[in-house]
CSV table of C-alpha atoms in Angstrom, one decimal:
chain,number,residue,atom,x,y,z
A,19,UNK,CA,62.4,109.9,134.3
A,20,UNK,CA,63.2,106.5,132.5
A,21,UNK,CA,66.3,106.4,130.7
A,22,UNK,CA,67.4,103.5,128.0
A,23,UNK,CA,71.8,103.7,127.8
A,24,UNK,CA,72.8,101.9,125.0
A,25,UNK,CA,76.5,100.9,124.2
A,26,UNK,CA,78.9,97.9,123.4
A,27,UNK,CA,81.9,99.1,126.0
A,28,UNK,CA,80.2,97.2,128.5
A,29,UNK,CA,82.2,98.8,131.4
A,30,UNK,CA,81.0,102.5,130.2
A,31,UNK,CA,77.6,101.9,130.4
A,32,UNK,CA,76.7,99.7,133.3
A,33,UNK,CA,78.9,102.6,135.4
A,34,UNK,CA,76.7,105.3,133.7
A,35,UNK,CA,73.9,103.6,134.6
A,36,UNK,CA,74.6,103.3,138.1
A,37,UNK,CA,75.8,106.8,138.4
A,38,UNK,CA,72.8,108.1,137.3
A,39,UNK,CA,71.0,106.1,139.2
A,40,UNK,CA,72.5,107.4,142.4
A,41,UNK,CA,71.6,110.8,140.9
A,42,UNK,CA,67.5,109.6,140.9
A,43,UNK,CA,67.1,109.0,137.4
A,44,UNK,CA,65.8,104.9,136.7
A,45,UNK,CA,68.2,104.1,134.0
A,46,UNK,CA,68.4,100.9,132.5
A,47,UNK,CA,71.1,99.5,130.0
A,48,UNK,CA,72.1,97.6,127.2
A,49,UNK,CA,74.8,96.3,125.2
A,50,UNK,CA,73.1,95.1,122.4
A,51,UNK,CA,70.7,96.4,120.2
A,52,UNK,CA,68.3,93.6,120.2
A,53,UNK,CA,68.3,93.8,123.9
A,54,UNK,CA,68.0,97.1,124.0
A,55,UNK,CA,64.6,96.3,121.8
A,56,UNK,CA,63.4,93.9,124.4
A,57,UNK,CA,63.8,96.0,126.9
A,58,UNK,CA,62.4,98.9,125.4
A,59,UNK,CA,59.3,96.7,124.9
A,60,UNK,CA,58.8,95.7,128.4
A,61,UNK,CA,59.3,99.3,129.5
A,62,UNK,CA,58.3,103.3,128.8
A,63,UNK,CA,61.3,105.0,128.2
A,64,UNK,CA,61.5,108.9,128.0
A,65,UNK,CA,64.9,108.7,126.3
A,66,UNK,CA,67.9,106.4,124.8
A,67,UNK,CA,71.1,107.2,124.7
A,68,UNK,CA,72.8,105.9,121.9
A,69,UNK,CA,75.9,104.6,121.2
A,70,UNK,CA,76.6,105.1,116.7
A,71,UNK,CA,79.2,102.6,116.1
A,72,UNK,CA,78.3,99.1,117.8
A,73,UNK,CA,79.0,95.9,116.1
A,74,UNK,CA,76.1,94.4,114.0
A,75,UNK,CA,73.2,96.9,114.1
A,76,UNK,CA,74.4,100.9,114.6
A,77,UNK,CA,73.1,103.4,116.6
A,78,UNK,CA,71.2,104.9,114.0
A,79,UNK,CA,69.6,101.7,112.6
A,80,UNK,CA,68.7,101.1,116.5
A,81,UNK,CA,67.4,104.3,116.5
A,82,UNK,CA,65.3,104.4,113.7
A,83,UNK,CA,63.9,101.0,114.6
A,84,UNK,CA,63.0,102.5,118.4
A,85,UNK,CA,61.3,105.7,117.1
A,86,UNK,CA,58.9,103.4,115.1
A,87,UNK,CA,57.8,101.2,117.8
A,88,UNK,CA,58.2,103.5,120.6
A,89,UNK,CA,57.1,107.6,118.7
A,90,UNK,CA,57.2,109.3,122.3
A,91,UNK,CA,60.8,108.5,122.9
A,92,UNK,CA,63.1,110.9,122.5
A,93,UNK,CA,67.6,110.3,121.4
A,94,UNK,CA,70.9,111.4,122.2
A,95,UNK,CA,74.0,110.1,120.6
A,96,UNK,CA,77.1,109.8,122.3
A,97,UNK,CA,79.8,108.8,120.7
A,98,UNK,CA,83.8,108.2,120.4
A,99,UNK,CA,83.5,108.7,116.7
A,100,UNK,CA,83.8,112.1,116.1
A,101,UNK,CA,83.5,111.7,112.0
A,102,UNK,CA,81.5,114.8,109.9
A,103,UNK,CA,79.5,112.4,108.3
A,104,UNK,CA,78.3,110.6,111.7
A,105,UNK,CA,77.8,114.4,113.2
A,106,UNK,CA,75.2,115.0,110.1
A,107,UNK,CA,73.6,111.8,110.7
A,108,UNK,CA,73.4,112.1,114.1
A,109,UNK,CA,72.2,115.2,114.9
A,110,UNK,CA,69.5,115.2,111.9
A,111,UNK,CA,67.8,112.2,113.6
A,112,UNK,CA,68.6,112.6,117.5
A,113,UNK,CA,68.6,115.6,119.8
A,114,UNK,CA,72.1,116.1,120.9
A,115,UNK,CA,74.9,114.5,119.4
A,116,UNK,CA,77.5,113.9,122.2
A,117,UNK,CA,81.2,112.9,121.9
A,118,UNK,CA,82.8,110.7,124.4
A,119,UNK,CA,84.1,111.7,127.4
A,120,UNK,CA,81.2,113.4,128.4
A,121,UNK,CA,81.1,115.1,131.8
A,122,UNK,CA,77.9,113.2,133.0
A,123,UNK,CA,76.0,116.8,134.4
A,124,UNK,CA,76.2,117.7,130.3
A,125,UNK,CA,74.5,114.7,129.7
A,126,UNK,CA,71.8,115.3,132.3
A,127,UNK,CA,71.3,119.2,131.4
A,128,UNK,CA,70.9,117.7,127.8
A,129,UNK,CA,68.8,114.9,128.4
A,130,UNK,CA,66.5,117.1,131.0
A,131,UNK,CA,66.6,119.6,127.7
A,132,UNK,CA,65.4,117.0,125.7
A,133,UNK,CA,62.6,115.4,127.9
A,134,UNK,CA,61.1,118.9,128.7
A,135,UNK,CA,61.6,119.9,124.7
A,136,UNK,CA,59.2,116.8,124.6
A,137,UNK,CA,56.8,118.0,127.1
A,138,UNK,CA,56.4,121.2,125.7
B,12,UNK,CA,123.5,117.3,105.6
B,13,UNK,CA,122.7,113.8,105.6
B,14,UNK,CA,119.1,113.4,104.5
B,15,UNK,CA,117.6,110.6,106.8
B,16,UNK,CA,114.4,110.3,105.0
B,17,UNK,CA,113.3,107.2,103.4
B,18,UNK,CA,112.7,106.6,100.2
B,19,UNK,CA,108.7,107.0,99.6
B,20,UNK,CA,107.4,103.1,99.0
B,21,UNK,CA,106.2,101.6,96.7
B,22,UNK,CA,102.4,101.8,97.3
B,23,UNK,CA,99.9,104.2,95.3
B,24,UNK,CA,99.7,107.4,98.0
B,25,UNK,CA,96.0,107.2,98.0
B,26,UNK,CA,96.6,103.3,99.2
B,27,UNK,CA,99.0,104.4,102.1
B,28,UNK,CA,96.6,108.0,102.6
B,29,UNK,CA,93.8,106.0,103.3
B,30,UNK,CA,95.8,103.2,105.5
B,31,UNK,CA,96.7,105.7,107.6
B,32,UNK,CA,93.4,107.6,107.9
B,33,UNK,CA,91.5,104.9,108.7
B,34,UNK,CA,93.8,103.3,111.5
B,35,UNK,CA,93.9,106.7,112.9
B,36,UNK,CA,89.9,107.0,113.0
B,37,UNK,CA,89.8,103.8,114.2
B,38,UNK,CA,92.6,103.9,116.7
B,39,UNK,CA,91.2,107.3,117.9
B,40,UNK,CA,87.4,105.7,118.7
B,41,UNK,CA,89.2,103.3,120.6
B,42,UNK,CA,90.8,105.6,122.8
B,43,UNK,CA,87.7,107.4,123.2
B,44,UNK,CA,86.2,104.8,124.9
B,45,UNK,CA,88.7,103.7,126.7
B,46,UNK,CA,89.1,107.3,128.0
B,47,UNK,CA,85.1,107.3,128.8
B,48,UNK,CA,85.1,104.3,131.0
B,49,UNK,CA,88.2,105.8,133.1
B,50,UNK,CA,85.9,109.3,133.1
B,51,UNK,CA,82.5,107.4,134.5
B,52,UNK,CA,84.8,105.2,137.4
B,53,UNK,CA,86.8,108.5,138.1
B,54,UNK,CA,83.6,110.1,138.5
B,55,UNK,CA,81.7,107.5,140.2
B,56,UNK,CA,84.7,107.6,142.7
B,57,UNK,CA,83.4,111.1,143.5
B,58,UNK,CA,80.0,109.8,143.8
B,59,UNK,CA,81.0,107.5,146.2
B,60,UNK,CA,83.3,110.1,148.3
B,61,UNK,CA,80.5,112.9,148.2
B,62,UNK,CA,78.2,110.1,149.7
B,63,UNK,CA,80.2,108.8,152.2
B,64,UNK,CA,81.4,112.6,153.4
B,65,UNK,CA,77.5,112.7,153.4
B,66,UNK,CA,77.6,109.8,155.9
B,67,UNK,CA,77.0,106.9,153.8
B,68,UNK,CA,78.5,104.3,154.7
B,69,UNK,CA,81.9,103.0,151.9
B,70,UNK,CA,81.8,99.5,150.2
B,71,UNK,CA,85.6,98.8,149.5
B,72,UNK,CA,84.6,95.9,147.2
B,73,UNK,CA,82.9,98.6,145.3
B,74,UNK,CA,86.0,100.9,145.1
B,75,UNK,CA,88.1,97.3,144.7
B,76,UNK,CA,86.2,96.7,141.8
B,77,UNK,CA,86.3,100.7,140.0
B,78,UNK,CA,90.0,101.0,140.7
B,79,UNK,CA,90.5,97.4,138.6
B,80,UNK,CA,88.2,98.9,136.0
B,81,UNK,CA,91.2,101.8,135.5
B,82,UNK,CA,93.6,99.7,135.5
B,83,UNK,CA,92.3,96.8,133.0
B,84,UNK,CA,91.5,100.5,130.7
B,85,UNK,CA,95.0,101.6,131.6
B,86,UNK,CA,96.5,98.5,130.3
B,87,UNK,CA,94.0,98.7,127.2
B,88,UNK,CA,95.6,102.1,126.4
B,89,UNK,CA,98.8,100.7,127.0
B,90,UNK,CA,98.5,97.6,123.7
B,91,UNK,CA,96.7,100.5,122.0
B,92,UNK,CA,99.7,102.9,122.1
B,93,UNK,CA,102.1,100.4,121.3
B,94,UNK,CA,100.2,99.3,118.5
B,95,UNK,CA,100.2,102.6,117.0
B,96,UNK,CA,103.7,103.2,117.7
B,97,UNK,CA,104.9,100.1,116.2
B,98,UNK,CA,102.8,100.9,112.9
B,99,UNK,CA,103.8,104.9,113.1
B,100,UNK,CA,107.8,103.8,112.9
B,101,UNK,CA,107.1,101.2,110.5
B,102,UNK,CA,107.9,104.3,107.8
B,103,UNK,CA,111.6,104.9,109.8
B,104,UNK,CA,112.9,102.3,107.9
B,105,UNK,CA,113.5,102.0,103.5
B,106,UNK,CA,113.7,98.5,102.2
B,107,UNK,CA,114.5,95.7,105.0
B,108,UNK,CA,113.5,92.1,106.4
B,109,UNK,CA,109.6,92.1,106.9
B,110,UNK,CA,108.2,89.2,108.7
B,111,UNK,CA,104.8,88.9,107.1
B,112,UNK,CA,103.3,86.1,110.4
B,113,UNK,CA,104.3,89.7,112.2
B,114,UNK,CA,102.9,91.7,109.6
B,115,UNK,CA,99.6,90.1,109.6
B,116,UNK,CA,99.1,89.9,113.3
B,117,UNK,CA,99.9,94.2,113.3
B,118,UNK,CA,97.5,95.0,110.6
B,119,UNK,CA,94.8,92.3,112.1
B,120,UNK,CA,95.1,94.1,115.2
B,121,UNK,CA,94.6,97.8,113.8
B,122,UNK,CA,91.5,96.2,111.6
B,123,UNK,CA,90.5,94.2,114.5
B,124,UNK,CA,87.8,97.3,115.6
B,125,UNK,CA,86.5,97.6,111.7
B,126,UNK,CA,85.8,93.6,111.9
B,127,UNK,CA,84.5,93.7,115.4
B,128,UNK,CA,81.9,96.1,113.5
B,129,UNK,CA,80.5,93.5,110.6
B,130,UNK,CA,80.8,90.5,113.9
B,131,UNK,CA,83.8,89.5,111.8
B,132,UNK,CA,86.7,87.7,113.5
B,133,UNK,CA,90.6,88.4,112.4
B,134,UNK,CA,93.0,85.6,113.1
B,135,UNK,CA,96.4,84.7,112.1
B,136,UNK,CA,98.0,81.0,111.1
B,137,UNK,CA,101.7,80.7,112.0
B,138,UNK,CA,103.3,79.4,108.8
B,139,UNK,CA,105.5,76.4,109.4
B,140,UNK,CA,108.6,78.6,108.3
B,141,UNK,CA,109.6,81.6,108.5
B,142,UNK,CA,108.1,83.7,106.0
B,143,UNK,CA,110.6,86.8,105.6
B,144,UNK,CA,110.6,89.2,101.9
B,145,UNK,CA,112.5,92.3,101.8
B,146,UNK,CA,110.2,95.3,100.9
B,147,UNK,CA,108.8,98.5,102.8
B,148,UNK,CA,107.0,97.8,105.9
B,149,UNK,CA,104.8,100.5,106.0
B,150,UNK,CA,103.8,99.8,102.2
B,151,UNK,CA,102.9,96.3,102.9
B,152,UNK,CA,100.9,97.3,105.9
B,153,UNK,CA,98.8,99.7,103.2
B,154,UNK,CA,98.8,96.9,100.9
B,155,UNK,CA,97.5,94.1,103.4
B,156,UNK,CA,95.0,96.4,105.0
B,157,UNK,CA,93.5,97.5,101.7
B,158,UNK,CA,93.2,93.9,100.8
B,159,UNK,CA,91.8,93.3,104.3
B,160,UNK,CA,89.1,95.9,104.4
B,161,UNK,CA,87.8,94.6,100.9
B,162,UNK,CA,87.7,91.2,102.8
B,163,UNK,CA,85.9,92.7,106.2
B,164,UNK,CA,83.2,94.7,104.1
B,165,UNK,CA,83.0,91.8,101.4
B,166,UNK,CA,82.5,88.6,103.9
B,167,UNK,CA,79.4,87.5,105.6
B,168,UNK,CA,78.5,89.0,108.9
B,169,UNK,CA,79.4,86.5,111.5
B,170,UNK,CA,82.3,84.9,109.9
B,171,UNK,CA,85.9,84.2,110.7
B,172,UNK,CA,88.9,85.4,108.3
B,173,UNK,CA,92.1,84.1,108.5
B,174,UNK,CA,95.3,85.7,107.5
B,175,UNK,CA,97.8,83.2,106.0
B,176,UNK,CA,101.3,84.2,106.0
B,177,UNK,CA,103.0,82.5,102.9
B,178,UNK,CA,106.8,82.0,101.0
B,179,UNK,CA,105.9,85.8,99.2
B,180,UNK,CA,102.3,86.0,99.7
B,181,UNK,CA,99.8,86.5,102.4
B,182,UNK,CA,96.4,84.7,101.7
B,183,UNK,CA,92.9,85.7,103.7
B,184,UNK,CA,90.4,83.4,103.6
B,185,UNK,CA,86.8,82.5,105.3
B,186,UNK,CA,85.1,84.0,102.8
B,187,UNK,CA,81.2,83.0,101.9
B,188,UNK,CA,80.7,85.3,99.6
B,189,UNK,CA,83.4,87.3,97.1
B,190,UNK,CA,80.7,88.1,94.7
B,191,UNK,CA,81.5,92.1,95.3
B,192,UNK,CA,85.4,91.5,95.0
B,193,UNK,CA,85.5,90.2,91.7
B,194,UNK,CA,83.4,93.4,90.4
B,195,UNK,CA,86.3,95.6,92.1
B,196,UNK,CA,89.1,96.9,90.3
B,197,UNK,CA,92.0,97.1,91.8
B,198,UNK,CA,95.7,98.3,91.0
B,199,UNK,CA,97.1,96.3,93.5
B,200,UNK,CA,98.7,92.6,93.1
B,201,UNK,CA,95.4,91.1,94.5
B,202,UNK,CA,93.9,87.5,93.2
B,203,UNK,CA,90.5,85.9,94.3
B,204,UNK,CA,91.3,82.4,93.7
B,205,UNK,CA,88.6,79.3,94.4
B,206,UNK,CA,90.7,76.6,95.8
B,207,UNK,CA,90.6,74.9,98.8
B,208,UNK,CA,87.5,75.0,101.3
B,209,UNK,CA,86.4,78.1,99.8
B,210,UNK,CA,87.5,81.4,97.9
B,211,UNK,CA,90.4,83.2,98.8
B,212,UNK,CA,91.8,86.2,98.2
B,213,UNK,CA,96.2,86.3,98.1
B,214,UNK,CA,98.2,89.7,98.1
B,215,UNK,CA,101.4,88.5,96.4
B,216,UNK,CA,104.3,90.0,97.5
B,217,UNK,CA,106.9,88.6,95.2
């Protein structure tokens, strides 16, 4: 399973990445949105996980703009911003909506739920 | 009984509602993240200890380099806490000597997340003088952030705004585009002027 990680705490995603990595999963990241475009481009990802507040372009214009190139690949939000408003937003156009700290075999069960939601 | 409560201050109560809502939201995010970077090292620690119990072998530059990723997030949480603190007690106090270079450089830091958002920069000039007036603290901070978060949602993506401490004013400028603040209305003692290298926008204090 491919996984995209996509946040602007720089620190929090390239150690998700790697622990997840250790776990078996590929999982590539991104602190940007526009690289998180490019990379999405040169690769088949089963599933992003999204930051919602990152400066510039926000998780749910990132996502938006990924689930029109890319119509196979599935979201999750996780987040530090635990707002009503962003928890409507987020969960009407992503899978799971996730609120920082997240104990990383949550986000695995949810992003396996997600992926095999997909297959099904 | 003595009553040791201070006078409320002189700023509408939606004005200082909403100041402290949104420094609390924001404040909050940032201690979210900082709390999920110490979660994912503390947890990669384990990683690394199941795996070596497992017989792999241990990289101490690798568990160098988590341990200075706790502490650099420690020491984040730190300037965050103090931050707060130093605007929570900012309402101990009624009337007294505010120092509005100190004023800005508080409020620019509790916006600072809110401008990191538009790619907006916050910095503040030191004024030649000291620029002291004698007024609430916590109702100029309401005051100054309002005025600043009309700035940060009004100004160009990109751009830098600078807070400009003055005799009995505080003046942000960098704008490229005030278009949307002249269509505001305001009750506050706000002016857009057009001087200098480009608009500016003045809280007057006096």
């Amino acid at each position: 399973m491919r996984i995209l990680l996509v946040d602007d705490e720089a620190e929090f995603v390239s150690t998700l990445a790697e622990r997840l990595t250790m776990r078996g999963y590929q999982a590539d990241y991104s602190i940007t949105a526009g690289n998180a475009l490019d990379l999405a481009a040169k690769h088949l990802y089963d599933v992003a996980v999204l930051d919602m507040k990152m400066p510039g372009t926000s998780g749910l214009e990132l996502q938006a703009r990924l689930a029109e190139k890319h119509p196979a690949m599935r979201f999750i939000f996780l987040t530090g911003h635990g707002s009503e408003d962003d928890y409507s937003a987020g969960s009407r156009q992503a899978a799971h909506y996730l609120v920082k700290p997240v104990d990383i075999n949550t986000l695995i069960a949810k992003i396996n739920q997600t992926v095999f939601a997909n297959d099904r | 009984m003595t009553d040791n409560l201070s006078p409320a201050p002189s700023v509408p109560s939606e004005t200082g509602l909403r100041y402290v809502a949104r420094v609390t939201a924001s404040m909050s995010h940032e201690m979210k993240n900082v709390l999920a970077i110490i979660n994912e090292n503390c947890g990669l620690l384990e990683d690394l200890s199941f795996a070596a119990k497992k017989g792999a072998p241990i990289e101490p530059d690798r568990l160098d380099r988590t341990c200075r990723q706790m502490a650099k997030q420690i020491e984040r949480a730190d300037a965050i806490l103090k931050t707060m603190s130093r605007y929570a007690h900012s309402f101990d106090h009624p009337e007294e000597p505010v120092d509005l270079h100190d004023l800005c450089q508080l409020v620019a830091t509790l916006a600072g997340r809110l401008a990191a958002m538009r790619r907006i920069t916050l910095t503040v000039e030191k004024a030649e003088a000291p620029c002291m007036v004698h007024k609430h603290p916590f109702a100029l901070q309401a005051l100054l952030w309002q005025c600043l978060e009309l700035a940060i949602g009004t100004a160009s993506e990109g751009c830098t705004l600078t807070l400009r401490p003055q005799a009995a004013a505080v003046t942000i400028a960098g704008f490229d585009q005030v278009d949307n603040i002249h269509g505001r209305t305001t009750p506050l003692p706000i002016t857009v002027a057009g001087e200098g290298p480009g608009p500016q926008l003045t809280l007057h204090l006096a």
